[in-house]
XYZ file of C-alpha atoms in Angstrom:
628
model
C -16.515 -21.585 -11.621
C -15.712 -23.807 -14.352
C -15.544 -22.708 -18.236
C -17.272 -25.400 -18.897
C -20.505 -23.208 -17.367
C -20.169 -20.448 -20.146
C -23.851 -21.297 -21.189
C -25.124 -21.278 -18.117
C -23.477 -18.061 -16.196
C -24.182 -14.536 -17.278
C -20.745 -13.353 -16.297
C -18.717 -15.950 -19.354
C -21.319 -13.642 -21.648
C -19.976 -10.140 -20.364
C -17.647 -8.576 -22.955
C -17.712 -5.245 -21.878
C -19.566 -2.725 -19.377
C -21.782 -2.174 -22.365
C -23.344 -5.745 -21.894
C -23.731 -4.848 -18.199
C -25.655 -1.831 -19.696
C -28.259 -4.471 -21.166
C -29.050 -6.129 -17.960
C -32.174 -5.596 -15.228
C -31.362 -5.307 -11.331
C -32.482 -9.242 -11.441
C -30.252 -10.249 -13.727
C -27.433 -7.893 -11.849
C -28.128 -9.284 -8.677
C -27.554 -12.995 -10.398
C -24.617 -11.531 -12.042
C -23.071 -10.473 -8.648
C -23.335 -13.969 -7.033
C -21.332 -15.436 -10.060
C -18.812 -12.601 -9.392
C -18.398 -13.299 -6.303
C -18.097 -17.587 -7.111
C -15.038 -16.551 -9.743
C -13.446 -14.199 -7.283
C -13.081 -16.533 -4.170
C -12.061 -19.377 -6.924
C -9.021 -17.453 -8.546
C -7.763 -15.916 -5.598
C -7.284 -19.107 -4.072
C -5.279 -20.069 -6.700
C -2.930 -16.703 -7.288
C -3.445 -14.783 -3.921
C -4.335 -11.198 -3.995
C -6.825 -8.891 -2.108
C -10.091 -10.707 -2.147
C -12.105 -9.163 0.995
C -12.218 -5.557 -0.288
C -13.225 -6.802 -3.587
C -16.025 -9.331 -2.273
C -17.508 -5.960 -0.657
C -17.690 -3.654 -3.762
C -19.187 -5.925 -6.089
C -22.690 -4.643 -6.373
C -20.650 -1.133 -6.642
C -18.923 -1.922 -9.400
C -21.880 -3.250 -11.358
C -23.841 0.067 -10.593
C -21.126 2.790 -11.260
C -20.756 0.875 -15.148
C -24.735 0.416 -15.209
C -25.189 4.079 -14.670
C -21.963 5.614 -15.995
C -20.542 5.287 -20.083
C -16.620 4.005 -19.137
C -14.445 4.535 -20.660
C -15.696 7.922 -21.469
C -16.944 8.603 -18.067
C -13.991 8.049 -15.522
C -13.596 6.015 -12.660
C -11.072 6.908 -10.148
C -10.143 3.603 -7.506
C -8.608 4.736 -4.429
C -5.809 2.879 -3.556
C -6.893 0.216 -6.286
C -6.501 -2.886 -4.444
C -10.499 -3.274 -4.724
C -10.540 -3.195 -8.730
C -11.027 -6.773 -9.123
C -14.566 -6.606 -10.233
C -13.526 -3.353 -12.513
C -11.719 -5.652 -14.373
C -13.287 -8.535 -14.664
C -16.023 -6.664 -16.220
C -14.233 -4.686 -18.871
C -12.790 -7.475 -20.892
C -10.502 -8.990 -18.744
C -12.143 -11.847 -17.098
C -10.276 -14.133 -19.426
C -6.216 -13.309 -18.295
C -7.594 -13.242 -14.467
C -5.820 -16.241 -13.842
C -2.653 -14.331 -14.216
C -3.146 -11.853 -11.813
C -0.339 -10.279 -10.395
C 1.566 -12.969 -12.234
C 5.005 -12.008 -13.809
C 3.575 -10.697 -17.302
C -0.049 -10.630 -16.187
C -2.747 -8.393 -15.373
C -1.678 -6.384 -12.397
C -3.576 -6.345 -9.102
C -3.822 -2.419 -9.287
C -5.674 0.248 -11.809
C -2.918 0.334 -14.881
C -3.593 2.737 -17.762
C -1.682 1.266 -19.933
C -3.450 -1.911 -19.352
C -6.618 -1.142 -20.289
C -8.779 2.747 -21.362
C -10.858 1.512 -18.236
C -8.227 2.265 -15.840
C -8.346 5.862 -15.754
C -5.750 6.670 -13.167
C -2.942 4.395 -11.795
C -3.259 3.622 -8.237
C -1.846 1.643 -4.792
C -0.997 4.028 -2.425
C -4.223 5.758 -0.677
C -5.666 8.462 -0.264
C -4.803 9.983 -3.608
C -8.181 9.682 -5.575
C -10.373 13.039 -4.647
C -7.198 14.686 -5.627
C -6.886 12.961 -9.342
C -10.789 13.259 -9.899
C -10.621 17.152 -9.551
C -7.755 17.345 -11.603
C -10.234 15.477 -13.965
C -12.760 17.728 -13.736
C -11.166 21.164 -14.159
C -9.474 19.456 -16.760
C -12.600 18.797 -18.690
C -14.308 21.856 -17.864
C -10.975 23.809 -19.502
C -11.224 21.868 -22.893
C -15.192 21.839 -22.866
C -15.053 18.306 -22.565
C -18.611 16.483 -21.746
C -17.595 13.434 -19.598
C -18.546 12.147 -15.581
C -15.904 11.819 -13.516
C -15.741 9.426 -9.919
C -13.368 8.967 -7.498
C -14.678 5.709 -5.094
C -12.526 6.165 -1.891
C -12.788 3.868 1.356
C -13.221 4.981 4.873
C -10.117 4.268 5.347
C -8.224 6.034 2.820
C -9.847 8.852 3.937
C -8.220 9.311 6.866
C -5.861 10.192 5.174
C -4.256 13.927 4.887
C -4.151 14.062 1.822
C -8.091 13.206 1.170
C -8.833 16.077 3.539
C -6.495 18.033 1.726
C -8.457 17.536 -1.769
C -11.879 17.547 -0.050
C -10.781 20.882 1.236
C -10.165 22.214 -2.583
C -13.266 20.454 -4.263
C -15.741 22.474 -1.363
C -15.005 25.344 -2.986
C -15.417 24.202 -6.611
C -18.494 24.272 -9.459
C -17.322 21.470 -11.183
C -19.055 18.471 -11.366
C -17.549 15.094 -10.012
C -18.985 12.456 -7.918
C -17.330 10.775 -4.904
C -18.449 7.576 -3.269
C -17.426 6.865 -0.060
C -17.180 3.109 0.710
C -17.596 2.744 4.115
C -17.416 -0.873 5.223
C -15.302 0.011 8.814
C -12.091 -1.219 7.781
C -8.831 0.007 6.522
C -6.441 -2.946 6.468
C -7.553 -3.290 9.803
C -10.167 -1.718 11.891
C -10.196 2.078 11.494
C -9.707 4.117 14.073
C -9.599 8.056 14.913
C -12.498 10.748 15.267
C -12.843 10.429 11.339
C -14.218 6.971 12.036
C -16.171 7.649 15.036
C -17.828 10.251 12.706
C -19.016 8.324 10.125
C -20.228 5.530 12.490
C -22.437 8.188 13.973
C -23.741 8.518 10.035
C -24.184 5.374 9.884
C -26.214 4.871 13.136
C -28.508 8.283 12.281
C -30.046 7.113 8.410
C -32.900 9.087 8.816
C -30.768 12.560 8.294
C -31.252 11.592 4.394
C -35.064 11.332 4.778
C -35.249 14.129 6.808
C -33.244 16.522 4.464
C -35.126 15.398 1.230
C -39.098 15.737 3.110
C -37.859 19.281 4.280
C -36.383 20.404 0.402
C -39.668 19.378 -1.010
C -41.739 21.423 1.696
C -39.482 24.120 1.031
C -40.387 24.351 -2.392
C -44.093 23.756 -2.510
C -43.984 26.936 -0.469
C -45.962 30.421 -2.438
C -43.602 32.828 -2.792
C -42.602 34.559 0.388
C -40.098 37.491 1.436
C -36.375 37.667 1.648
C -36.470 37.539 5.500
C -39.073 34.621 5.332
C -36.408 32.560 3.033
C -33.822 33.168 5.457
C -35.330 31.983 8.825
C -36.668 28.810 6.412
C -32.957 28.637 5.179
C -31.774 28.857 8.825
C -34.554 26.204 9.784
C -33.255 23.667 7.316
C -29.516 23.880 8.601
C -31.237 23.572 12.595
C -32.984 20.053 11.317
C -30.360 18.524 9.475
C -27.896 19.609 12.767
C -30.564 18.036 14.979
C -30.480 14.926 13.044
C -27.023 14.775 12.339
C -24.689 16.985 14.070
C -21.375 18.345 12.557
C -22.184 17.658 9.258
C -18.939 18.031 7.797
C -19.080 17.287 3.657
C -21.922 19.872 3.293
C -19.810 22.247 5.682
C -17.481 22.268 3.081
C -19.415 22.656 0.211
C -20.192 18.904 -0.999
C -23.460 17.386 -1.080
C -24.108 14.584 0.764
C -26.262 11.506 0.246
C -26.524 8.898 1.848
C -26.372 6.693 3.689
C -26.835 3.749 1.204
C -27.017 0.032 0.954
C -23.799 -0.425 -0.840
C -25.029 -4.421 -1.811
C -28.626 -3.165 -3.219
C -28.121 -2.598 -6.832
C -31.271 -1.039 -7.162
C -30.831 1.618 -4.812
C -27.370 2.234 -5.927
C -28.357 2.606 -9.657
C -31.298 5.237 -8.793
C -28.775 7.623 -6.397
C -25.591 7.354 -8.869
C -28.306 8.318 -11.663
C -29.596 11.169 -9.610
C -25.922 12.669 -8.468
C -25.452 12.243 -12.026
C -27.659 15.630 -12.741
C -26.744 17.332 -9.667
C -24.695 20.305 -10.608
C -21.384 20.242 -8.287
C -19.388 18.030 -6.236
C -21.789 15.486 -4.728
C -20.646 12.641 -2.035
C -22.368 9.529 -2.106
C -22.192 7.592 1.539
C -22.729 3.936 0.961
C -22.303 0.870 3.631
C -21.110 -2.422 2.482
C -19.438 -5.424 4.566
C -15.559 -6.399 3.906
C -15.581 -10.494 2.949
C -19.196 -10.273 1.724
C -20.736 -13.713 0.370
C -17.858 -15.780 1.660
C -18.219 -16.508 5.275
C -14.565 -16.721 6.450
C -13.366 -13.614 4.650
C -16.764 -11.747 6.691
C -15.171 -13.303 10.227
C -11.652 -12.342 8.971
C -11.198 -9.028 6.745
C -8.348 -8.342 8.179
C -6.567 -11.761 7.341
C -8.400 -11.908 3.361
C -7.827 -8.262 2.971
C -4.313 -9.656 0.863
C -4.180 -13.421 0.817
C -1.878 -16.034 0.178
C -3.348 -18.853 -2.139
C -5.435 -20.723 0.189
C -8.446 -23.666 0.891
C -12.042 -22.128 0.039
C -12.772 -24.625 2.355
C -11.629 -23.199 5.329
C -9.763 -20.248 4.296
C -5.822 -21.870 5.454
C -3.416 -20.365 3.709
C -1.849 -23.328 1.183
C 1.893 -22.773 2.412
C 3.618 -21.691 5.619
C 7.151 -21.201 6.172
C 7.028 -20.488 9.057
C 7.570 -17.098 11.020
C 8.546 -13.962 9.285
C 10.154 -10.918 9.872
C 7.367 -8.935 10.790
C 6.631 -12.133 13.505
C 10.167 -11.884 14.499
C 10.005 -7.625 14.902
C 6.473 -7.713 16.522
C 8.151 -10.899 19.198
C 11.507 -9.234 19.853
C 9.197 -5.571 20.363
C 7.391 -6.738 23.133
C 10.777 -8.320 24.794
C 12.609 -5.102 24.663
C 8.587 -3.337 25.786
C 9.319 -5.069 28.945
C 12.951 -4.245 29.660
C 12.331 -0.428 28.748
C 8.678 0.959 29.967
C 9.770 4.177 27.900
C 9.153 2.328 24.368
C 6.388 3.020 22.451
C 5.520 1.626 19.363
C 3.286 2.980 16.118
C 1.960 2.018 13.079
C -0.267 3.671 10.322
C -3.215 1.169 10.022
C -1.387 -1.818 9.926
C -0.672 -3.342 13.359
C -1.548 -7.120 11.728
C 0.642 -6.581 9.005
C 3.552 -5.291 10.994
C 3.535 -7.636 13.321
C 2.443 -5.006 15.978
C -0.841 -7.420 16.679
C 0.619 -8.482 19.853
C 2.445 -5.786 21.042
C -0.970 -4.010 20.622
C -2.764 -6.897 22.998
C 0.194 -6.491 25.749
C 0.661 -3.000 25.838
C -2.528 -1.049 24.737
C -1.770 2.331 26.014
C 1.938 2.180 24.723
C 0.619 1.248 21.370
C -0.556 4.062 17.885
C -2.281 3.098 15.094
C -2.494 6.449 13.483
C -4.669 5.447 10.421
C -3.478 5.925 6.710
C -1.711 8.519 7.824
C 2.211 7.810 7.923
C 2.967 11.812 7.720
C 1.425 12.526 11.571
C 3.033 8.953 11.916
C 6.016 10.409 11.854
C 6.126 13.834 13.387
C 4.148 12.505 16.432
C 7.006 9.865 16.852
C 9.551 13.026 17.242
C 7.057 14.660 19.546
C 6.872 11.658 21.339
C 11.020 10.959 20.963
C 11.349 14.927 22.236
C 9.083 14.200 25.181
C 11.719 11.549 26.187
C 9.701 8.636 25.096
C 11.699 5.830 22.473
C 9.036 5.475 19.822
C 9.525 2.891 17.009
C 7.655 3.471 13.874
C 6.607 0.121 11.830
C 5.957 0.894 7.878
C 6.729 -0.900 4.567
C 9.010 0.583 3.093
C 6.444 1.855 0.509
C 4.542 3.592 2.033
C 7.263 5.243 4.556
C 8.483 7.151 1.397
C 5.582 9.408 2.115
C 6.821 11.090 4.888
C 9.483 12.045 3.399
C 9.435 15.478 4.377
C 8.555 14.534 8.420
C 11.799 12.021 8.542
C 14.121 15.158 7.653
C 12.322 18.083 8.908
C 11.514 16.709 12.123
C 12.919 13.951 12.805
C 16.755 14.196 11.225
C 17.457 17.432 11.993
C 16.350 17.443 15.643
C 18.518 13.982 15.892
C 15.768 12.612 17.734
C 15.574 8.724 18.335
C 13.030 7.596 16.430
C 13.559 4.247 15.388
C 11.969 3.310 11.849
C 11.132 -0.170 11.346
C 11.005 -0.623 7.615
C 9.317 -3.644 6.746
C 8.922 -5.153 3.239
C 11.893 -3.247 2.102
C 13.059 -4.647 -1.376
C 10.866 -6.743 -4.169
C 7.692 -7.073 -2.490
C 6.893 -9.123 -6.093
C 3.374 -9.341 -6.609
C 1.831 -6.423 -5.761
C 4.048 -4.270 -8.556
C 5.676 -0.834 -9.236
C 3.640 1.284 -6.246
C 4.364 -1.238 -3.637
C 8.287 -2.392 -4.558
C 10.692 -1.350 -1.604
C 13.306 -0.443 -3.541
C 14.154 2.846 -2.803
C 14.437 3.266 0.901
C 18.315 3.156 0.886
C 18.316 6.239 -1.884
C 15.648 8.400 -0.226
C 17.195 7.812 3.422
C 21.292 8.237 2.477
C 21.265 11.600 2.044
C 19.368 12.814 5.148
C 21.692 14.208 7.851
C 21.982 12.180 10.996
C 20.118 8.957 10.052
C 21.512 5.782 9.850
C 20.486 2.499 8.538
C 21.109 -0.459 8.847
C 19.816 -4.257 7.298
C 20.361 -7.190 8.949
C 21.424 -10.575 6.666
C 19.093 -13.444 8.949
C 17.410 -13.554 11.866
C 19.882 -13.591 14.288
C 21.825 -10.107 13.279
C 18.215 -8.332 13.128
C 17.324 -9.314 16.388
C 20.696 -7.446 17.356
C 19.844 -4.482 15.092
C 16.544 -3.861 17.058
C 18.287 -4.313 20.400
C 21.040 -1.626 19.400
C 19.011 0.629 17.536
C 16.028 0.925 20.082
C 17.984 0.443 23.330
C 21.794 1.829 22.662
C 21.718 4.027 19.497
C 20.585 7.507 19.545
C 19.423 9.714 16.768
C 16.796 8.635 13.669
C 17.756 4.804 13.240
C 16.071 3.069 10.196
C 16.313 -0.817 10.196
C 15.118 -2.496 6.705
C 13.986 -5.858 6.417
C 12.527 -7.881 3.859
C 8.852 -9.633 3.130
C 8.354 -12.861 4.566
C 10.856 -15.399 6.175
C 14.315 -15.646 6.109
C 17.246 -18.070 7.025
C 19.840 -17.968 9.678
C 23.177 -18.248 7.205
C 25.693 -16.230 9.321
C 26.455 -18.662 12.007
C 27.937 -17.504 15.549
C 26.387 -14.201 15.960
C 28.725 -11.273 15.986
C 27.842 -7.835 18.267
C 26.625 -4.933 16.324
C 28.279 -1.951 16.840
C 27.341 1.560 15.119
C 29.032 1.479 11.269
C 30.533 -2.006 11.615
C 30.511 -4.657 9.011
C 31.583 -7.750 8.842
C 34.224 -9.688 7.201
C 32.385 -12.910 6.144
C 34.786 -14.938 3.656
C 38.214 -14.013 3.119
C 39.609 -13.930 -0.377
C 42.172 -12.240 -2.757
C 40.517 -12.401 -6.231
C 37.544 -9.957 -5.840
C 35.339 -8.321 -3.256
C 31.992 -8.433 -2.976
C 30.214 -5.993 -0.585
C 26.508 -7.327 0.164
C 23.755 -5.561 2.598
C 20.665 -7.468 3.719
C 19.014 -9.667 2.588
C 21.777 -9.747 -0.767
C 24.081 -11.133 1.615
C 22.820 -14.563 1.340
C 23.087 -14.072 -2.377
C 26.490 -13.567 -2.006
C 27.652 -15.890 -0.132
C 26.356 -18.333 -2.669
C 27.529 -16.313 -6.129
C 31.111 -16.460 -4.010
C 30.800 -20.821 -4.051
C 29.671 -20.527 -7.651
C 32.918 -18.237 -8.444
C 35.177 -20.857 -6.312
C 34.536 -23.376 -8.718
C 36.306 -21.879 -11.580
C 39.256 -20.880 -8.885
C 38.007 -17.414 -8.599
C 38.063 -16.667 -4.697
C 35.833 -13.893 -3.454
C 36.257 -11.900 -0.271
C 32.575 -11.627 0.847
C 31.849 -8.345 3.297
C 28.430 -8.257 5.225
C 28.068 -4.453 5.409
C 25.223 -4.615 8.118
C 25.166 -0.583 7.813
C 24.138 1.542 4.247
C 24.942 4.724 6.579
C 27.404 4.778 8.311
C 29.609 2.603 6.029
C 32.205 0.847 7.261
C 34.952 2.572 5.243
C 37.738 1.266 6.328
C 36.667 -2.361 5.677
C 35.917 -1.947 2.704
C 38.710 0.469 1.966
C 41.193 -2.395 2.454
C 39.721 -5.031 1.218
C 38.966 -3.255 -2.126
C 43.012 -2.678 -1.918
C 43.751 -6.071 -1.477
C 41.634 -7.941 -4.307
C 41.120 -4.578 -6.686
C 38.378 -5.601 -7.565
C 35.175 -4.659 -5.999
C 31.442 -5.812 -6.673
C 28.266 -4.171 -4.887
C 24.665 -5.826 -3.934
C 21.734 -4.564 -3.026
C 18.038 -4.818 -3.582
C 17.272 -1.387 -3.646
C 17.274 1.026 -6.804
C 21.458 1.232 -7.875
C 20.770 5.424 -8.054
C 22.162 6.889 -4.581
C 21.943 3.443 -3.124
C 24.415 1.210 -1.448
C 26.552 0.808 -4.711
C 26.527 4.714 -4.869
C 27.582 5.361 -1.692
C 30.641 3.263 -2.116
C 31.497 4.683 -5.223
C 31.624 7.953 -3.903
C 33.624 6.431 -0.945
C 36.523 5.493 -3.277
C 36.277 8.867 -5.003
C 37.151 10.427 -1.796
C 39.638 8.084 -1.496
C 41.442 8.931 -4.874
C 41.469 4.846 -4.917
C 41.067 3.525 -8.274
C 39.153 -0.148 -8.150
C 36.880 -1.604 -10.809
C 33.596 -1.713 -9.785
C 30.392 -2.901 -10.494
C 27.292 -2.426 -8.996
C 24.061 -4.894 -8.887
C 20.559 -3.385 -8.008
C 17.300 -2.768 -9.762
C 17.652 -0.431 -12.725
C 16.198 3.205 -12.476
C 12.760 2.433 -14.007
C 9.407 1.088 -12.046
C 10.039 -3.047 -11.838
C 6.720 -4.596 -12.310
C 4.875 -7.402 -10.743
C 5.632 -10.920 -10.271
C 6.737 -13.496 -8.249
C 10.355 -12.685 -6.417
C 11.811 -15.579 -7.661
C 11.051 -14.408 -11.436
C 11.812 -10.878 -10.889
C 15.481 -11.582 -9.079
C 16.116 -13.633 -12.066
C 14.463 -10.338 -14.623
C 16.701 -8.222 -13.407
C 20.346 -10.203 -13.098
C 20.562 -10.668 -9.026
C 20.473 -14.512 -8.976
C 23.811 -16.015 -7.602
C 24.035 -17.706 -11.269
C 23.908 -14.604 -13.037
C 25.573 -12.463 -10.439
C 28.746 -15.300 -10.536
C 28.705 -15.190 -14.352
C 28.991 -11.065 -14.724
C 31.837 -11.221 -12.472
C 33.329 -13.293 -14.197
C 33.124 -11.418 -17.337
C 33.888 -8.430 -15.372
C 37.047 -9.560 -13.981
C 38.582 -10.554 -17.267
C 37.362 -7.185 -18.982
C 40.172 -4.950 -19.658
């Protein structure tokens, strides 16, 4: 959509939700085509989750029609489907940077904007916030709506059930709108699923409900007794017509289901649970992709996009395989040496690479839903039944289950295998989705070890050891997309072993992953002013390989550390303790990412941000070296 259409299109004469205030369902219904035009336009351009936002479009111009933001608060689960939020509260005009290094971020961000009540990206997490919203106001005597809009997937999740459990029993008013299009990620699965697909197929519960509350009251007054058996009759009809209804079970009422794409419809039941005293759930349907035809045939594909052709929907750059393709090919190899493996995933087999193993081996295959807590115990269960289960997760979101990977996993010393993918900058997705802290939360829990290959080659040999040789909790971290082969003539893993990759005698530098490669070149940079660097591939955070590192820290005394993980109780850490113990007094420095949230951007930009670009990595050593 060009600017040069400003005249033309409502949308280039939308300030704020207040102008969306002034419009008719006619003019909202225009207003949501031209939404859709911009969204599939910019997107193209920067990437970003586009089929989630092409499906709440008509939402979003409802819950600001009805509701006075920023007073009134709107709660976005998970956040990737805020898009429209913002495009209509004043920041249509920066949406070409969009999850840009210095841009708008692709999430809710408070401080941002006063539309973005809550920030969000992990799911699940908005029933929880809204309540705390609502008792919140209700202590101070505030006056103020509150919304939490949560998808079917996210609800899956424990700790939706968790909140839903807690607002049932509460008088204060809030709103939640369930945005049911089918889909997490991928397609949802579970009973929770199955459940509302038997809503959706049974829309006459609704009508049914509403025609018996108004026969109820037109009634005369009758007896106690009388009310009852009516009382008793109601709950009979609406268990008739919809069986097991489970929101009003626990105290939420429940409308629906809705249209979520018909504005007008939307408008008249957000205005109604507006007056409704209590927690009220509002069901609505829409369709993932909607209004661009590849994103409907392909949710799963669009749900986060690569800039790509509107044409035909190709992605604008490949580079080939990645390390998810790599993990998902290599899993279903080692699925047909060993029939005991087993492999999981928490709503994300396409983004895992898990696609295929899911296709070859169906009933050795979990997708568990948002739900990377059960992901994790059932994976002991499963290890304790005798099974080898590997459990594929960014890195993110495995920091969830924090508790499950210690409690029952770490201290049983059951093999469960935890393939960490996206582990370091994940760049433009921001602060809640950055895998930088998988090393800290994992290198003080008893048992595990972890390892990160440097290319290709050594993490196909990781996930050979570590599923078919290692035993215990083994967590294997690799970064997003592709990678190179730099090490050369492969070298046999063995449990705690690193690698001596470059000899030298003026400093060390001891590199994990994928900051190996990042050595390797700062130690070419450093050779040109006759510095010569000793480069150690550590392959393993935990166990280290002490006595490497031991000597060669003896030998140059001088010792650097990278990683790209957080520097507290990382990599660096660990080794620093290690020469503690050691009474052996190097100098030291550490690279990592600093211990505050690192934003969004491209990788590129942010490695550059935050000092761990062979340039600048060469030049502090320098400088280090020749520091007293």
């Amino acid at each position: 959509m060009a600017e040069k259409r400003d005249k033309t299109y409502i949308l280039y004469n939308i300030k704020s939700p207040e102008d969306i205030r002034k419009l008719d369902i006619p003019s909202l219904e225009k207003l949501a085509e031209e939404i859709r035009e911009f969204l599939i336009e910019r997107v193209s351009v920067t990437g970003g989750h586009l089929a989630s936002n092409l499906g709440v479009v008509e939402l979003t111009l409802a819950l600001h029609k009805v509701f006075r933001t920023p007073r009134d608060k709107i709660i976005w689960d998970v956040g990737h489907q805020s898009y429209v939020h913002k495009i209509i509260t004043g920041r249509r005009d920066r949406f070409e940077t969009l999850r840009q290094f210095g841009g708008i971020s692709g999430f809710p961000k408070s401080a941002e904007s006063e539309y973005d009540s809550f920030d969000t990206g992990h799911s699940s997490t908005s029933v929880s916030a809204a309540l705390g919203y609502a008792r919140a106001r209700d202590i101070l005597n505030e006056d103020y709506s509150v919304v939490a809009v949560i998808g079917d997937g996210a609800m899956t999740g424990g700790m939706a059930f968790e909140a839903l459990n807690d607002v049932g029993r509460s008088p204060n008013n809030m709103i939640i709108i369930l945005n049911d299009n089918g889909m997490s990620i991928s397609k949802n699965v579970g009973g929770f699923s199955k459940y509302l697909s038997k809503i959706r197929t049974q829309p006459l519960y609704y009508k049914a409900r509403e025609d018996l509350d108004t026969f109820l009251q037109r009634l005369p007054a009758i007896g106690e007794k009388a009310a009852r058996m009516l009382d008793r009759a109601k709950g009979t009809i609406k268990y008739m017509v919809m069986p097991g209804m489970i929101f009003e079970e626990l105290g939420i009422k429940y409308l629906g289901p809705i249209d979520g794409h018909n504005i007008a419809e939307l408008t008249k039941v957000l205005s109604n649970a507006k007056g409704m005293r209590g927690p009220v759930l509002i069901h609505i349907m829409t369709q993932k992709g909607k209004g661009y035809g590849v994103a409907e045939n392909k949710p799963q594909e669009f749900h986060s996009i690569s800039p790509f052709e509107i044409e035909t929907g190709e992605v604008k750059v490949n580079n080939g395989p990645s390390y998810s393709d790599i993990f998902g090919q290599r899993l279903a190899e080692l699925a047909a040496i060993d029939p005991g493996l087993v492999a999981i995933t928490a709503a994300m087999p396409l983004g895992t690479g898990l696609d295929k193993f899911s296709q070859l081996y169906p009933d050795r295959f979990f997708d568990v839903g948002i739900a990377e807590q059960h992901a994790v115990t059932f994976a002991a269960g499963l290890a304790r039944a005798g099974l080898k289960p590997v459990v594929a997760v960014y890195s993110t979101f495995l920091q969830r289950s924090y508790d499950q990977i210690m409690h029952d996993t770490a201290l049983q010393d059951l093999h469960v295998v935890f393939a960490i993918d996206r582990a370091g900058l994940v760049g433009e997705d921001g602060e809640t989705h950055q895998g930088l802290y998988d090393l800290s939360y994992l290198n003080h829990i008893p048992n595990m070890t972890i390892a990160a290959p440097a290319d290709y080659h050594e993490f196909i040999q990781m996930l050979d050891y570590g599923i078919l040789h290692h035993k215990g909790p083994f967590a294997i971290r690799y970064p997003r997309g592709t990678g190179k082969e730099i090490l050369g003539q492969p070298v046999d893993v063995e449990h705690g072993r690193g690698v001596r990759i470059l000899e030298g005698e003026d400093v060390t530098i001891a590199a994990i992953g994928k900051m190996v490669e990042t050595a390797m070149q700062a130690a070419e940079l450093l050779a040109e002013k006759g510095i010569h660097a000793e480069v150690i591939n550590a392959r393993f955070a935990k166990p280290l390989d002490e006595q490497l590192i031991l000597d060669s820290a003896a030998k140059t005394r001088a010792l650097v550390t990278l990683e790209d993980n957080c520097i507290r109780g990382g990599f660096g850490s660990s080794i620093l303790e290690l020469l503690n113990a050691n009474s052996l007094l190097i100098k030291t420095k550490v690279f990592g990412f600093p211990d505050r949230p690192i934003p969004h951007g491209s990788r590129d930009e942010l490695y550059k941000e935050y000092g761990l670009t062979p340039d600048t990595i060469a030049e502090e050593t320098v400088r280090f070296l020749r520091s007293s």
